[in-house]
mmCIF file of C-alpha atoms in Angstrom:
data_model
loop_
_atom_site.group_PDB
_atom_site.id
_atom_site.type_symbol
_atom_site.label_atom_id
_atom_site.label_comp_id
_atom_site.label_asym_id
_atom_site.label_seq_id
_atom_site.Cartn_x
_atom_site.Cartn_y
_atom_site.Cartn_z
ATOM 1 C CA MET A 25 1.414 -17.934 2.182
ATOM 2 C CA GLU A 26 -0.945 -18.162 5.153
ATOM 3 C CA GLN A 27 0.458 -15.055 6.861
ATOM 4 C CA TYR A 28 -0.208 -13.035 3.690
ATOM 5 C CA LEU A 29 -3.915 -13.928 3.821
ATOM 6 C CA LYS A 30 -4.689 -13.066 7.440
ATOM 7 C CA ALA A 31 -7.096 -10.440 8.685
ATOM 8 C CA SER A 32 -5.817 -8.068 11.357
ATOM 9 C CA GLU A 33 -6.728 -4.846 13.125
ATOM 10 C CA VAL A 34 -5.414 -2.813 10.199
ATOM 11 C CA ILE A 35 -6.117 -5.245 7.358
ATOM 12 C CA ASP A 36 -9.697 -5.890 8.432
ATOM 13 C CA TRP A 37 -10.766 -7.697 5.286
ATOM 14 C CA HIS A 38 -13.683 -9.404 7.053
ATOM 15 C CA HIS A 39 -15.474 -6.045 7.200
ATOM 16 C CA PRO A 40 -18.718 -6.405 5.207
ATOM 17 C CA ASP A 41 -18.020 -3.392 2.992
ATOM 18 C CA ILE A 42 -14.633 -4.791 1.988
ATOM 19 C CA VAL A 43 -16.082 -8.251 1.364
ATOM 20 C CA ALA A 44 -18.827 -6.753 -0.809
ATOM 21 C CA LEU A 45 -16.376 -4.730 -2.914
ATOM 22 C CA ALA A 46 -13.993 -7.671 -3.210
ATOM 23 C CA HIS A 47 -16.821 -9.843 -4.533
ATOM 24 C CA GLN A 48 -17.832 -7.090 -6.945
ATOM 25 C CA LEU A 49 -14.277 -6.833 -8.283
ATOM 26 C CA ALA A 50 -14.166 -10.613 -8.728
ATOM 27 C CA SER A 51 -17.604 -10.911 -10.317
ATOM 28 C CA GLY A 52 -17.535 -12.585 -13.700
ATOM 29 C CA CYS A 53 -14.002 -13.877 -13.276
ATOM 30 C CA GLU A 54 -15.133 -17.424 -12.485
ATOM 31 C CA SER A 55 -17.215 -17.768 -15.642
ATOM 32 C CA SER A 56 -15.123 -15.713 -18.019
ATOM 33 C CA THR A 57 -11.727 -17.082 -16.979
ATOM 34 C CA ALA A 58 -11.105 -20.781 -17.112
ATOM 35 C CA MET A 59 -7.734 -20.967 -15.359
ATOM 36 C CA THR A 60 -7.158 -20.081 -11.716
ATOM 37 C CA ASN A 61 -3.891 -18.331 -12.579
ATOM 38 C CA SER A 62 -5.618 -16.003 -15.017
ATOM 39 C CA ARG A 63 -8.454 -15.427 -12.551
ATOM 40 C CA SER A 64 -6.046 -14.307 -9.833
ATOM 41 C CA LYS A 65 -4.273 -11.982 -12.240
ATOM 42 C CA THR A 66 -7.558 -10.455 -13.420
ATOM 43 C CA ILE A 67 -8.838 -9.851 -9.896
ATOM 44 C CA ALA A 68 -5.467 -8.426 -8.825
ATOM 45 C CA LYS A 69 -5.423 -5.994 -11.733
ATOM 46 C CA GLN A 70 -9.005 -4.859 -11.157
ATOM 47 C CA SER A 71 -8.397 -4.406 -7.428
ATOM 48 C CA PHE A 72 -5.172 -2.470 -7.999
ATOM 49 C CA GLU A 73 -6.748 -0.132 -10.536
ATOM 50 C CA TRP A 74 -9.802 0.442 -8.328
ATOM 51 C CA VAL A 75 -7.725 1.507 -5.328
ATOM 52 C CA ARG A 76 -5.313 3.519 -7.469
ATOM 53 C CA ASP A 77 -8.083 5.452 -9.235
ATOM 54 C CA GLN A 78 -11.030 5.553 -6.795
ATOM 55 C CA ILE A 79 -9.266 6.312 -3.508
ATOM 56 C CA ARG A 80 -7.879 9.833 -3.489
ATOM 57 C CA HIS A 81 -4.362 10.383 -2.204
ATOM 58 C CA SER A 82 -4.633 12.539 0.921
ATOM 59 C CA SER A 83 -2.024 15.164 0.056
ATOM 60 C CA ASP A 84 -2.761 15.259 -3.681
ATOM 61 C CA TYR A 85 -6.384 16.143 -2.927
ATOM 62 C CA GLN A 86 -5.803 17.781 0.499
ATOM 63 C CA MET A 87 -8.409 15.494 2.050
ATOM 64 C CA ASN A 88 -9.207 14.509 5.609
ATOM 65 C CA PRO A 89 -9.387 12.404 7.671
ATOM 66 C CA VAL A 90 -6.039 10.664 7.860
ATOM 67 C CA THR A 91 -6.965 6.992 7.485
ATOM 68 C CA CYS A 92 -5.188 3.782 8.423
ATOM 69 C CA ARG A 93 -7.473 0.753 8.773
ATOM 70 C CA ALA A 94 -8.564 -0.699 5.424
ATOM 71 C CA SER A 95 -12.268 -0.242 6.144
ATOM 72 C CA GLU A 96 -11.676 3.427 7.043
ATOM 73 C CA VAL A 97 -9.884 4.026 3.757
ATOM 74 C CA LEU A 98 -12.843 2.551 1.905
ATOM 75 C CA LYS A 99 -15.387 4.519 3.944
ATOM 76 C CA HIS A 100 -13.729 7.906 3.464
ATOM 77 C CA LYS A 101 -12.340 7.240 -0.044
ATOM 78 C CA THR A 102 -8.998 8.836 0.841
ATOM 79 C CA GLY A 103 -5.636 7.849 2.266
ATOM 80 C CA TYR A 104 -1.900 8.304 2.072
ATOM 81 C CA CYS A 105 0.078 5.721 0.088
ATOM 82 C CA PHE A 106 0.380 3.524 3.190
ATOM 83 C CA ALA A 107 -3.357 3.521 3.848
ATOM 84 C CA LYS A 108 -4.135 2.785 0.208
ATOM 85 C CA SER A 109 -1.806 -0.226 0.407
ATOM 86 C CA HIS A 110 -3.751 -1.432 3.456
ATOM 87 C CA LEU A 111 -7.017 -1.355 1.517
ATOM 88 C CA LEU A 112 -5.553 -3.058 -1.544
ATOM 89 C CA ALA A 113 -4.141 -5.851 0.609
ATOM 90 C CA ALA A 114 -7.525 -6.286 2.296
ATOM 91 C CA LEU A 115 -9.390 -6.536 -1.024
ATOM 92 C CA LEU A 116 -6.916 -9.073 -2.356
ATOM 93 C CA ARG A 117 -6.935 -11.173 0.807
ATOM 94 C CA ALA A 118 -10.729 -11.158 0.781
ATOM 95 C CA ASN A 119 -10.429 -12.884 -2.601
ATOM 96 C CA HIS A 120 -7.827 -15.360 -1.246
ATOM 97 C CA ILE A 121 -4.933 -13.698 -3.090
ATOM 98 C CA PRO A 122 -1.767 -13.344 -0.969
ATOM 99 C CA ALA A 123 -0.694 -9.732 -0.532
ATOM 100 C CA GLY A 124 2.077 -8.052 1.431
ATOM 101 C CA PHE A 125 3.661 -4.676 2.064
ATOM 102 C CA CYS A 126 6.747 -3.076 0.549
ATOM 103 C CA TYR A 127 8.556 0.166 1.231
ATOM 104 C CA GLN A 128 10.937 2.635 -0.321
ATOM 105 C CA ARG A 129 12.787 5.518 1.306
ATOM 106 C CA LEU A 130 12.484 8.628 -0.835
ATOM 107 C CA SER A 131 13.386 12.297 -0.740
ATOM 108 C CA ILE A 132 10.208 14.284 -0.131
ATOM 109 C CA ASP A 133 11.184 17.059 -2.567
ATOM 110 C CA ASP A 134 13.674 15.096 -4.738
ATOM 111 C CA GLN A 135 16.429 17.395 -3.495
ATOM 112 C CA GLY A 136 17.755 15.407 -0.529
ATOM 113 C CA ALA A 137 16.646 15.650 3.103
ATOM 114 C CA PRO A 138 14.013 15.366 4.440
ATOM 115 C CA TYR A 139 13.261 11.766 3.520
ATOM 116 C CA SER A 140 10.234 9.591 4.192
ATOM 117 C CA LEU A 141 9.035 6.066 3.696
ATOM 118 C CA HIS A 142 6.736 5.286 0.797
ATOM 119 C CA GLY A 143 4.402 2.289 1.029
ATOM 120 C CA PHE A 144 2.997 -0.009 -1.632
ATOM 121 C CA ASN A 145 2.141 -3.687 -2.165
ATOM 122 C CA ALA A 146 3.401 -7.005 -3.444
ATOM 123 C CA ILE A 147 0.900 -9.517 -4.820
ATOM 124 C CA TYR A 148 1.621 -13.209 -5.212
ATOM 125 C CA LEU A 149 0.648 -14.265 -8.728
ATOM 126 C CA PRO A 150 0.969 -17.991 -9.524
ATOM 127 C CA GLU A 151 2.605 -17.390 -12.911
ATOM 128 C CA THR A 152 4.913 -14.598 -11.736
ATOM 129 C CA GLY A 153 5.665 -14.934 -8.027
ATOM 130 C CA TRP A 154 5.762 -11.771 -5.942
ATOM 131 C CA TYR A 155 4.848 -8.807 -8.101
ATOM 132 C CA ARG A 156 5.037 -5.268 -6.740
ATOM 133 C CA VAL A 157 2.384 -2.642 -7.505
ATOM 134 C CA ASP A 158 1.922 0.933 -6.345
ATOM 135 C CA ALA A 159 -1.649 2.155 -5.932
ATOM 136 C CA ARG A 160 -0.760 5.591 -4.497
ATOM 137 C CA GLY A 161 -2.547 7.310 -7.406
ATOM 138 C CA ASN A 162 -1.306 8.643 -10.724
ATOM 139 C CA LYS A 163 -0.830 12.294 -11.658
ATOM 140 C CA PRO A 164 1.487 14.192 -14.026
ATOM 141 C CA GLY A 165 4.913 12.583 -13.640
ATOM 142 C CA ILE A 166 3.577 9.432 -11.952
ATOM 143 C CA ASP A 167 2.274 6.514 -13.999
ATOM 144 C CA ALA A 168 2.069 3.302 -11.957
ATOM 145 C CA GLN A 169 0.586 0.343 -13.840
ATOM 146 C CA PHE A 170 -0.165 -3.388 -13.523
ATOM 147 C CA THR A 171 2.019 -5.000 -16.211
ATOM 148 C CA PRO A 172 3.388 -8.316 -14.870
ATOM 149 C CA PRO A 173 6.046 -9.520 -14.947
ATOM 150 C CA GLN A 174 7.444 -5.998 -15.526
ATOM 151 C CA GLU A 175 7.172 -3.599 -12.590
ATOM 152 C CA LYS A 176 5.891 -0.094 -13.165
ATOM 153 C CA LEU A 177 5.989 1.631 -9.800
ATOM 154 C CA ALA A 178 5.266 5.266 -9.014
ATOM 155 C CA PHE A 179 8.822 6.234 -8.086
ATOM 156 C CA SER A 180 12.409 5.294 -8.921
ATOM 157 C CA LEU A 181 15.473 6.004 -6.800
ATOM 158 C CA GLN A 182 17.568 9.049 -7.605
ATOM 159 C CA LEU A 183 19.702 9.816 -4.544
ATOM 160 C CA ALA A 184 22.233 7.898 -2.458
ATOM 161 C CA GLU A 185 20.155 8.130 0.741
ATOM 162 C CA GLU A 186 17.072 6.723 -0.969
ATOM 163 C CA ALA A 187 16.424 2.979 -0.810
ATOM 164 C CA ASP A 188 14.255 0.287 -2.319
ATOM 165 C CA PHE A 189 13.662 -2.403 0.306
ATOM 166 C CA PRO A 190 13.010 -5.806 -1.336
ATOM 167 C CA ALA A 191 11.313 -7.393 1.692
ATOM 168 C CA VAL A 192 7.641 -8.337 1.422
ATOM 169 C CA LEU A 193 6.129 -7.939 4.893
ATOM 170 C CA ALA A 194 2.952 -9.662 6.017
ATOM 171 C CA GLU A 195 1.855 -6.659 8.112
ATOM 172 C CA PRO A 196 2.430 -2.905 7.791
ATOM 173 C CA LEU A 197 5.392 -1.437 9.635
ATOM 174 C CA PRO A 198 4.467 -0.365 13.199
ATOM 175 C CA ILE A 199 6.141 3.014 12.626
ATOM 176 C CA VAL A 200 3.757 3.594 9.731
ATOM 177 C CA VAL A 201 0.669 2.538 11.679
ATOM 178 C CA SER A 202 1.734 4.733 14.598
ATOM 179 C CA ALA A 203 2.206 7.783 12.378
ATOM 180 C CA LEU A 204 -1.088 7.259 10.599
ATOM 181 C CA ARG A 205 -3.130 6.536 13.627
ATOM 182 C CA TRP A 206 -2.450 5.491 17.216
ATOM 183 C CA SER A 207 -0.559 2.216 17.391
ATOM 184 C CA LEU A 208 -4.000 0.581 17.624
ATOM 185 C CA THR A 209 -4.578 1.651 21.229
ATOM 186 C CA GLY A 210 -7.699 3.670 20.489
ATOM 187 C CA HIS A 211 -6.144 7.067 21.224
ATOM 188 C CA ARG A 212 -6.446 10.063 18.949
ATOM 189 C CA PRO A 213 -4.420 10.007 15.701
ATOM 190 C CA SER A 214 -0.853 11.228 15.988
ATOM 191 C CA HIS A 215 -1.359 13.570 13.032
ATOM 192 C CA PRO A 216 -5.110 14.105 12.580
ATOM 193 C CA THR A 217 -5.147 16.165 9.357
ATOM 194 C CA TRP A 218 -3.583 15.606 5.959
ATOM 195 C CA ASP A 219 -1.198 18.574 6.349
ATOM 196 C CA ASP A 220 -0.166 17.497 9.866
ATOM 197 C CA MET A 221 0.687 14.105 8.416
ATOM 198 C CA LEU A 222 2.563 15.640 5.486
ATOM 199 C CA ARG A 223 4.834 17.446 7.939
ATOM 200 C CA ASN A 224 5.411 14.246 9.938
ATOM 201 C CA LEU A 225 5.760 11.449 7.396
ATOM 202 C CA PRO A 226 7.389 8.326 8.880
ATOM 203 C CA ASP A 227 11.042 7.702 8.080
ATOM 204 C CA ILE A 228 13.813 5.310 9.039
ATOM 205 C CA SER A 229 17.511 5.736 8.422
ATOM 206 C CA LEU A 230 19.320 3.300 6.183
ATOM 207 C CA GLU A 231 21.382 2.279 9.210
ATOM 208 C CA SER A 232 18.296 1.269 11.182
ATOM 209 C CA ALA A 233 16.460 -0.474 8.325
ATOM 210 C CA LYS A 234 17.378 -3.988 9.479
ATOM 211 C CA GLN A 235 15.837 -3.314 12.895
ATOM 212 C CA HIS A 236 12.519 -2.817 11.124
ATOM 213 C CA GLY A 237 12.787 -6.039 9.116
ATOM 214 C CA LEU A 238 14.004 -4.230 6.021
ATOM 215 C CA GLU A 239 17.230 -4.599 4.125
ATOM 216 C CA THR A 240 18.595 -2.796 1.104
ATOM 217 C CA LYS A 241 19.633 -4.799 -1.922
ATOM 218 C CA ASN A 242 23.254 -4.111 -1.003
ATOM 219 C CA ASP A 243 22.845 -5.870 2.352
ATOM 220 C CA ASN A 244 22.590 -9.336 0.786
#
């Protein structure tokens, strides 16, 4: 599980603001919860709900800037689904809870092409194993919840070219980081405003999924 606890350029969980919020979300858990398993579950739920409800989805709220690094998402209180997953992973890792990244490929308008990736998280819970949660933010028609062991994600597949990739990655996909920001080189963001990003959401074809470390359930 060590790789799912690491800090990185994007998952910068050592940032003091993230550490402070992580401690706040965990406060009271030690004294009110006797078992470590229950403590992890409680912190995971509180962290998930905080990111889901307190960080505004960029296109839902038409908010700038486009964020990527976890500390940026927290600072600006906005982000696309990918960025929100970066912050949730950082908060969990700051509390020593393993967290990874999951992806789906979805139709943007539910009618077919164009398609885009959708990013969310998996959390390792001692009593459950890997449990997937989607903190992109609820709205009419979307009701993602924390109800282990049952998943309640934001979206379900409807079309043949959509995919649910079961892999749990330790770091965000480079194609996602590049679209959100600058491949960590320090250059200007690829798509600096929320509407620029909406027109250029990252996507991979089903044929190329394996090259990105992803496989569909039918590949196994």
